[in-house]
Short mmCIF file of C-alpha atoms and ligand atoms in Angstrom, two decimals:
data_model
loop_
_atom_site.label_atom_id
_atom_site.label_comp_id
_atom_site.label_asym_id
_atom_site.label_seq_id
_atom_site.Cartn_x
_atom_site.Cartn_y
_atom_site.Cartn_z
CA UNK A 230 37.58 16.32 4.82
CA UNK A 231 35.06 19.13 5.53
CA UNK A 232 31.67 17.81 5.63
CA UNK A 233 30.31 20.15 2.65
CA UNK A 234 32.83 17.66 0.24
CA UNK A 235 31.13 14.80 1.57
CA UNK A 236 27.17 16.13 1.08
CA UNK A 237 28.77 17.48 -2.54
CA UNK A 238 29.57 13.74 -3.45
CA UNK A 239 26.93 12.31 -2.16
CA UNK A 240 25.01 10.12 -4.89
CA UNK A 241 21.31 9.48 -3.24
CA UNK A 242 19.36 12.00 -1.03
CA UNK A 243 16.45 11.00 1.20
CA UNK A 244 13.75 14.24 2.21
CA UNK A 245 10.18 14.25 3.38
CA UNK A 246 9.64 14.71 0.02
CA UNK A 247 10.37 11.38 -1.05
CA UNK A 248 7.97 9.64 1.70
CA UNK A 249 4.76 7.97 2.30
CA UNK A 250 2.64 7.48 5.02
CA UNK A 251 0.24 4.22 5.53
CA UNK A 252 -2.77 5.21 7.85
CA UNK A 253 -5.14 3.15 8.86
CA UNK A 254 -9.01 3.96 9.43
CA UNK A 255 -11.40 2.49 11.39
CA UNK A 256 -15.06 4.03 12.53
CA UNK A 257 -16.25 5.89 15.29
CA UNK A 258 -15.03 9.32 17.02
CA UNK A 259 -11.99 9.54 19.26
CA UNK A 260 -11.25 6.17 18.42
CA UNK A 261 -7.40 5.73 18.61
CA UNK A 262 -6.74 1.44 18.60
CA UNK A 263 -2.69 0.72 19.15
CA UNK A 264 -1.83 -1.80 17.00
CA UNK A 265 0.29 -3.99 18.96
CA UNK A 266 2.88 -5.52 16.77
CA UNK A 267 3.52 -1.83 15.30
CA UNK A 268 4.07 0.35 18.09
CA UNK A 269 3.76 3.73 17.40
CA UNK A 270 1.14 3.05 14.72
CA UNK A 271 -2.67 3.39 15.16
CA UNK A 272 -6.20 2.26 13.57
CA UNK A 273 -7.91 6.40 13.96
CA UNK A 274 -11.14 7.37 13.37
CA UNK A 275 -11.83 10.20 10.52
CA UNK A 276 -12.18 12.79 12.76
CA UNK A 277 -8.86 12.08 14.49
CA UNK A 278 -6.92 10.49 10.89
CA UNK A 279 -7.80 14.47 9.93
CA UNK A 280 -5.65 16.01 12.95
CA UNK A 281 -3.19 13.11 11.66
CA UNK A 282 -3.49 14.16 7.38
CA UNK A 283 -2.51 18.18 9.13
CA UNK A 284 0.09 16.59 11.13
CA UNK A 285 1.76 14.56 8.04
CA UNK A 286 1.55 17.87 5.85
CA UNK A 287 3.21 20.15 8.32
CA UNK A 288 6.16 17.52 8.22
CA UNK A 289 6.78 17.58 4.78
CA UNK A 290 5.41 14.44 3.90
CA UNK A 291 3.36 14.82 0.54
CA UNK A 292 1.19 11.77 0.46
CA UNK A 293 -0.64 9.32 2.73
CA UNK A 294 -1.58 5.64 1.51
CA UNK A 295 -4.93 4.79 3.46
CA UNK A 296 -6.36 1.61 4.63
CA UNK A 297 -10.00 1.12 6.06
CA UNK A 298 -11.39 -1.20 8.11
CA UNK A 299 -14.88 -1.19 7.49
CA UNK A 300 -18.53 -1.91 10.14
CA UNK A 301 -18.81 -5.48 8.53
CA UNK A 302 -17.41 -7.87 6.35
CA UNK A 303 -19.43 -10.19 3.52
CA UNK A 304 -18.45 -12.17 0.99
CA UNK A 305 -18.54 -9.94 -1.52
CA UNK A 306 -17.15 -6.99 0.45
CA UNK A 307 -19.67 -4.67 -0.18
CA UNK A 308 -18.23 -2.17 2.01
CA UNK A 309 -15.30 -1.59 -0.03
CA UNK A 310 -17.24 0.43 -2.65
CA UNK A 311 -19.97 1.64 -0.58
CA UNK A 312 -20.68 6.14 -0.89
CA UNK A 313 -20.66 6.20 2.73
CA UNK A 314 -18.01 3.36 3.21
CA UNK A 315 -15.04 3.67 5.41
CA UNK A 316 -12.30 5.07 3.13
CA UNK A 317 -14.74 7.17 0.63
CA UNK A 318 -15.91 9.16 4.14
CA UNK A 319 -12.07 9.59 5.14
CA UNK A 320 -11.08 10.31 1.65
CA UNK A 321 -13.68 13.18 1.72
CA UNK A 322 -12.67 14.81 5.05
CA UNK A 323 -8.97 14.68 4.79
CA UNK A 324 -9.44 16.27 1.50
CA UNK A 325 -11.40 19.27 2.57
CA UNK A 326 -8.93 19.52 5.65
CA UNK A 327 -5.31 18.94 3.73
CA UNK A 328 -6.88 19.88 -0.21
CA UNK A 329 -2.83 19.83 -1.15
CA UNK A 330 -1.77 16.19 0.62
CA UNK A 331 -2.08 13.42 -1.85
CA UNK A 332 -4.10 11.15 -1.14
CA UNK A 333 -3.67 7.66 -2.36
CA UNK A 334 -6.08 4.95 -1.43
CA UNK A 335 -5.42 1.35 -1.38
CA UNK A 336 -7.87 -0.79 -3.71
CA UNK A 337 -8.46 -4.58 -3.08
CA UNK A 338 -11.22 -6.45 -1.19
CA UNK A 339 -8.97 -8.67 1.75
CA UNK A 340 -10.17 -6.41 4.39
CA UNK A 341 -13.80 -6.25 3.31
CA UNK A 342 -14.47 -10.01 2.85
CA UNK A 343 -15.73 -12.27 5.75
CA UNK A 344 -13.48 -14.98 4.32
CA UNK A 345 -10.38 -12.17 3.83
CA UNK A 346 -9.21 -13.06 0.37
CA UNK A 347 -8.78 -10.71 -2.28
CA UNK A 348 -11.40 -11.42 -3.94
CA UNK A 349 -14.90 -13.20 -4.83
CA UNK A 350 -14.30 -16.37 -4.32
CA UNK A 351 -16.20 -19.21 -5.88
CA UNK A 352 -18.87 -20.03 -3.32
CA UNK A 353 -18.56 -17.66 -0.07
CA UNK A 354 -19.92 -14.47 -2.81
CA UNK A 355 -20.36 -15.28 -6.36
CA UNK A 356 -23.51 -14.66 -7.77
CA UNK A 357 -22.95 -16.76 -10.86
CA UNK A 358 -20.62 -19.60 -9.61
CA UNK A 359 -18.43 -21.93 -11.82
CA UNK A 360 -18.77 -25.59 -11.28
CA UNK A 361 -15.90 -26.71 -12.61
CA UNK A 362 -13.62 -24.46 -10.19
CA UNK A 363 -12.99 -25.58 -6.60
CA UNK A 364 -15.32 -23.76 -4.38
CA UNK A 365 -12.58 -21.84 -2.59
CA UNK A 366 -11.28 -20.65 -6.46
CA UNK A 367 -10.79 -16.68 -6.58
CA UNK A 368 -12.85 -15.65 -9.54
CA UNK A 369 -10.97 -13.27 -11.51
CA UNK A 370 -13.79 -11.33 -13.56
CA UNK A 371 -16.14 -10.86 -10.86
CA UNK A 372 -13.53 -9.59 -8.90
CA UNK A 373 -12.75 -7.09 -11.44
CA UNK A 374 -16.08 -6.13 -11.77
CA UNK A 375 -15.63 -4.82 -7.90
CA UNK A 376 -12.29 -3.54 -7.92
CA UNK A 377 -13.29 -1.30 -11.00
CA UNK A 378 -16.44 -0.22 -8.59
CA UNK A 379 -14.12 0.60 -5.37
CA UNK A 380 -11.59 2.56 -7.61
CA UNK A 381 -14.14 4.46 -8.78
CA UNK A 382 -15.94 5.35 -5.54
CA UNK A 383 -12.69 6.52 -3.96
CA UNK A 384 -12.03 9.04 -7.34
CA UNK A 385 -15.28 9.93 -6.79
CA UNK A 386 -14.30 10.94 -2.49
CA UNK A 387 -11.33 12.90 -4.10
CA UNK A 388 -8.67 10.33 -4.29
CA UNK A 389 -6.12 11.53 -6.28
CA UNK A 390 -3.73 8.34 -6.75
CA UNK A 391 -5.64 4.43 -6.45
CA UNK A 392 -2.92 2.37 -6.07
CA UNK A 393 -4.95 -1.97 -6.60
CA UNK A 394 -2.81 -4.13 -4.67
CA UNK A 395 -4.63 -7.60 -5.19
CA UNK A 396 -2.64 -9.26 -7.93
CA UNK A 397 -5.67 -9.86 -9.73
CA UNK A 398 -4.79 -10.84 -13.27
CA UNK A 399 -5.78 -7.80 -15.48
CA UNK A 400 -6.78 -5.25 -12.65
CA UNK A 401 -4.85 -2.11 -13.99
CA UNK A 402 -6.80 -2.56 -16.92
CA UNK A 403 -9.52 -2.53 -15.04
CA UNK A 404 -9.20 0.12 -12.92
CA UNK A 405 -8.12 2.11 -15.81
CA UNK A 406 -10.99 1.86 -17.64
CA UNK A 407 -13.43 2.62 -14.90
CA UNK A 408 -11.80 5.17 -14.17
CA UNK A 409 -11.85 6.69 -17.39
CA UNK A 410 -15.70 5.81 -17.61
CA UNK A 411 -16.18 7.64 -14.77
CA UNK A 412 -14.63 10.87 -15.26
CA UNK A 413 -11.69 10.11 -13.58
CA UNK A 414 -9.05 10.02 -16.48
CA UNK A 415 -6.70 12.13 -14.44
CA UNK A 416 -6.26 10.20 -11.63
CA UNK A 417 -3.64 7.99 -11.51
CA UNK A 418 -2.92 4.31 -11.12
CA UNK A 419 -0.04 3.00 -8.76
CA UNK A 420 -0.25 -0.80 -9.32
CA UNK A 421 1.31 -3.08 -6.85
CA UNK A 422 3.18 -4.46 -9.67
CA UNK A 423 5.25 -6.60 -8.09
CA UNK A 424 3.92 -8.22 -5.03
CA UNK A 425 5.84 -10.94 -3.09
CA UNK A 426 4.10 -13.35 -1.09
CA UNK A 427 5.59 -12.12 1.84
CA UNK A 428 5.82 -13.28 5.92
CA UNK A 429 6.73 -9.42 6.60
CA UNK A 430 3.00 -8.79 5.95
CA UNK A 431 2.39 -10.21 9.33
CA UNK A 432 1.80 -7.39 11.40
CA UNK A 433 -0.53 -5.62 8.38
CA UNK A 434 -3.11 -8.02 8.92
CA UNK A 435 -3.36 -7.47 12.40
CA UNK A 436 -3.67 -3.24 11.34
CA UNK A 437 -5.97 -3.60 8.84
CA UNK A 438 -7.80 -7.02 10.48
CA UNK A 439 -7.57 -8.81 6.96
CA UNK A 440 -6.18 -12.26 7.71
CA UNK A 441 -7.17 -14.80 5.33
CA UNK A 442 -9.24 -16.95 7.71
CA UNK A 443 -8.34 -19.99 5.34
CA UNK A 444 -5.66 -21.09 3.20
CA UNK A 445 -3.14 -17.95 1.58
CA UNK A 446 -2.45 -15.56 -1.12
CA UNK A 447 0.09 -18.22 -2.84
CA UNK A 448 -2.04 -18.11 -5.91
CA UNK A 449 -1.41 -14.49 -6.77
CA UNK A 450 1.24 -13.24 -5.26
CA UNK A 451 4.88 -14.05 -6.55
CA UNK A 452 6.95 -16.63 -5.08
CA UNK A 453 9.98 -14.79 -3.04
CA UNK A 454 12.39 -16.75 -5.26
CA UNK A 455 11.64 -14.73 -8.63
CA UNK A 456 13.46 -11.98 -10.03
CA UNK A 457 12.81 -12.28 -13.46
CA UNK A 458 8.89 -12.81 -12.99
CA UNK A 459 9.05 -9.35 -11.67
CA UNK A 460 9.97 -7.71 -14.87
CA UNK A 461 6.96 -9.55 -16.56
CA UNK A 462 4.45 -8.53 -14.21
CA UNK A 463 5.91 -5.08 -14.06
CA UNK A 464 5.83 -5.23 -17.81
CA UNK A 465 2.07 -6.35 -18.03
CA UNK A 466 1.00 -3.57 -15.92
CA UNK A 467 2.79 -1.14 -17.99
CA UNK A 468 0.87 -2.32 -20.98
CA UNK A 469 -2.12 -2.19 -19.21
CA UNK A 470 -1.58 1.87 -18.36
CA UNK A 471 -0.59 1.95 -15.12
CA UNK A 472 1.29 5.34 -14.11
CA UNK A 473 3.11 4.11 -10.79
CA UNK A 474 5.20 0.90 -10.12
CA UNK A 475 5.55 -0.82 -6.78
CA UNK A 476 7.82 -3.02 -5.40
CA UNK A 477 7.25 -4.67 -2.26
CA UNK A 478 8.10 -5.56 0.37
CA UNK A 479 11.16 -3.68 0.26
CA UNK A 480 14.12 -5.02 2.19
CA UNK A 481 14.34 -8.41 1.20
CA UNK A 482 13.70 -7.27 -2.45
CA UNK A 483 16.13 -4.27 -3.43
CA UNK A 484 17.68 -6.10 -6.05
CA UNK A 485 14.21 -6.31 -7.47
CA UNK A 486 13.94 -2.58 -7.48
CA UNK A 487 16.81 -2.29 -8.84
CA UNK A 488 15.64 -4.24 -12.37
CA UNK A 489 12.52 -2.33 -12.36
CA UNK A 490 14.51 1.12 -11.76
CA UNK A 491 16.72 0.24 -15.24
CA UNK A 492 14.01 -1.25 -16.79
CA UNK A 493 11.66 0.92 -16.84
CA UNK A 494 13.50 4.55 -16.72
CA UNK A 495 10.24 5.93 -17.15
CA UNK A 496 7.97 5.02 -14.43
CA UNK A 497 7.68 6.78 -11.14
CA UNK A 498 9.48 4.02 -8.81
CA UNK A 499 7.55 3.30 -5.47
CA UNK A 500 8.97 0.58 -2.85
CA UNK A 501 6.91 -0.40 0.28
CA UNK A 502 8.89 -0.61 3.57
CA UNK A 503 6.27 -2.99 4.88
CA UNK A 504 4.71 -3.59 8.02
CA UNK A 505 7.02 -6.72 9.18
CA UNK A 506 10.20 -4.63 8.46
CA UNK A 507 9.36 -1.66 10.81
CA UNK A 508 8.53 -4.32 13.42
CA UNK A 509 11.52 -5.90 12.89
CA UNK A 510 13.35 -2.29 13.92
CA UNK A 511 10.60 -1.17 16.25
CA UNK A 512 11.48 -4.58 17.99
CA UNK A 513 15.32 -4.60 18.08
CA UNK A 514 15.37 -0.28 19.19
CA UNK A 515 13.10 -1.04 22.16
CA UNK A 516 15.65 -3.80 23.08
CA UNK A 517 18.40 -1.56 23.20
CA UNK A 518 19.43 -3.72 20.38
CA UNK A 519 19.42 -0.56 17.59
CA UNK A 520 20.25 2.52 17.32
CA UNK A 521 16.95 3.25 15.68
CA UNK A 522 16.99 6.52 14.19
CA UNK A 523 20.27 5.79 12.68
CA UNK A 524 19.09 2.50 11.55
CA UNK A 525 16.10 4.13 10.38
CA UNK A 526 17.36 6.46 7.99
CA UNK A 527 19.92 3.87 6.47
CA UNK A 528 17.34 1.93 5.51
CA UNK A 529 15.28 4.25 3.73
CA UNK A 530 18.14 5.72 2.19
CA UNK A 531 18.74 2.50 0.95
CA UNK A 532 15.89 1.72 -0.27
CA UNK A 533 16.07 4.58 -2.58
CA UNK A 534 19.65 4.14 -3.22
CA UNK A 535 18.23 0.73 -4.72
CA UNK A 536 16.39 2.71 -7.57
CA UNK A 537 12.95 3.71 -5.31
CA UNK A 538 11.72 7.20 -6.11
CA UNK A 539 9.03 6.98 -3.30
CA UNK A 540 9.11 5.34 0.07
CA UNK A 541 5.54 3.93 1.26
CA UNK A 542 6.71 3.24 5.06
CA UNK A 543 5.69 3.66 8.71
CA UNK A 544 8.31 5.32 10.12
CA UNK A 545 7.74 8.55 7.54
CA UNK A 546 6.91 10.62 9.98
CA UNK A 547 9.64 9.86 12.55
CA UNK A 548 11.88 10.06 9.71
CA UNK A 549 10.68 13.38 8.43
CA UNK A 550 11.17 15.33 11.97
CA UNK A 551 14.39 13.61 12.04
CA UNK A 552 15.61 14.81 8.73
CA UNK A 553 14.73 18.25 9.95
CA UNK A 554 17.15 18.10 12.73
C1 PBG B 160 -3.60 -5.88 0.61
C2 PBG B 160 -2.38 -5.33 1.26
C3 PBG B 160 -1.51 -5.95 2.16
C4 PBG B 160 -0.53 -5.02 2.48
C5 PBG B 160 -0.81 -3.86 1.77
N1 PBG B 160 -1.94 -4.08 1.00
C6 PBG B 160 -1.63 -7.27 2.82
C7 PBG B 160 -1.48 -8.50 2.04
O1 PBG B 160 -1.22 -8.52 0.84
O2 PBG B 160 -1.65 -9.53 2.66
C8 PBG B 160 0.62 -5.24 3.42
C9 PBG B 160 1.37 -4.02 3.80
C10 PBG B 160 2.25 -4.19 5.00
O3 PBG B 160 2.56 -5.30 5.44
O4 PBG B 160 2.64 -3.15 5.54
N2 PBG B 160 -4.69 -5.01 0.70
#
């Protein structure tokens, strides 16, 4: 069979195109931190996450997802939504550097909070605590009442997609209205629709230092054992106006892509290839164990094979010079 029959059959295609890249920022200048249990990936300063934003561009790659990790953490985060914070300063520069990259900017509180939960919690932050709650309870409406300031504050740096990955009950809604309050009605939302309580979130936490330093995120993210939960809280966020789904992780979970992909034919699809499943590869290739670009590629073109339109992964930019071989 000549190999033009075989790329004339072929039913899924995987480009640069079709990828994004996580990046993590930290402050400083020249600051380049290794993060250990994701080699090849880095905590950059702005001025050196800019050279990165050029790099990601000149590959291809449309969009970057970033992450910040901010001076000092409170209880109620302040950082997160701060002018000058971490991410609304990157936000700013990449977007004078790369004006065309799309910049999408992660929105929740676990890396800003001295406790790292997603959220106000009871005591540890709220102003106006609830008695009757335990004292470690997440507090849902305060916490909206700071996610809807960080989304704004990053719309107002330039981002063009806020993607709020917390979980917290009504937080497209939200985000959607504060966004629209503030000018911002063209920017997008990319919910983390459906967000699995996850071990393969492991080496994130080391990236973006936001371990929970107490209990876990059991209460709001979905048990690994639901498929049909997924479709209701992809279905709530619809309602509530979001523009993006997400599924992740990704691996463990293509079956769940594939029920949002037929369920809802008419959102953008986006799955994240999270931080425990390029260790896993990372680990296995630098054992010999892997071929890894080969193993690479399958499983992004997988993943969108599964029903993803959008792959949110570290190994974009490997995979992008690699598809231009
Ligand atoms: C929360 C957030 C997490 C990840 C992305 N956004 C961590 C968590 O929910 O604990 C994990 C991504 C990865 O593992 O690559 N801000």
């Amino acid at each position: 069979m000549l190999p033009g029959v075989r790329g004339m059959v072929r039913e899924t295609h995987l480009s640069p195109a079709h990828l994004v890249s996580p990046l993590f920022v930290i402050h400083g200048r020249d600051v380049k931190n290794p993060v250990s249990s994701m080699p090849g990936v880095f905590q950059l300063s702005v001025d050196l996450l800019v050279a990165e934003a050029k790099h990601t561009v000149s590959l291809g790659i449309p969009a970057v997802l970033l992450f910040g990790v901010p001076a000092a953490k409170d209880p109620q985060g302040t950082e997160s939504f701060a002018r000058d914070g971490i991410i609304q300063r990157a936000v700013a520069e990449i977007k004078s550097a790369c004006p065309d990259l799309v910049v999408i900017t992660d929105v929740c509180m676990c890396e800003y909070t001295d406790h790292g939960h997603c959220g106000i919690l009871n005591t540890g932050g709220a102003r106006r605590p609830v008695p009757s709650l335990p004292e470690d309870a997440l507090l849902n409406d305060a916490t909206l009442e700071v996610l809807e300031r960080i989304a704004a504050s990053h719309a107002e740096a330039g981002a063009d997609i806020v993607a709020p990955s917390g979980m917290i009950d009504g937080m497209v809604r939200a985000v959607r209205g504060a966004l629209d309050r503030a000018g911002h009605a063209h920017v997008p939302v990319m919910s983390y629709a459906v967000k699995y309580a996850s071990a393969f979130y492991g080496p994130f936490r080391e990236a973006a230092q936001g371990a929970p330093r107490f209990g876990d995120r059991r209460s709001h993210q979905m048990d690994p054992a639901n498929a049909r939960e997924a479709l209701r809280e992809a279905a709530l966020d619809v309602e509530e106006g979001t523009d993006f789904l997400m599924v992740k992780p990704a691996l463990p979970y293509l079956d769940v892509v594939r029920l949002l992909r037929e369920r809802f034919p008419g959102h953008p699809l986006a799955a994240y290839n999270v931080s425990g499943e390029y260790a896993m590869l990372k680990a296995a290739a630098a054992n010999g164990w892997l071929n890894e670009r080969a193993a690479v590629l399958e499983t992004l073109t997988c993943i969108r094979r599964a029903g993803a339109d959008l792959v949110i992964t570290y190994h974009a930019k490997e995979a992008a010079r690699w598809l231009a071989e």
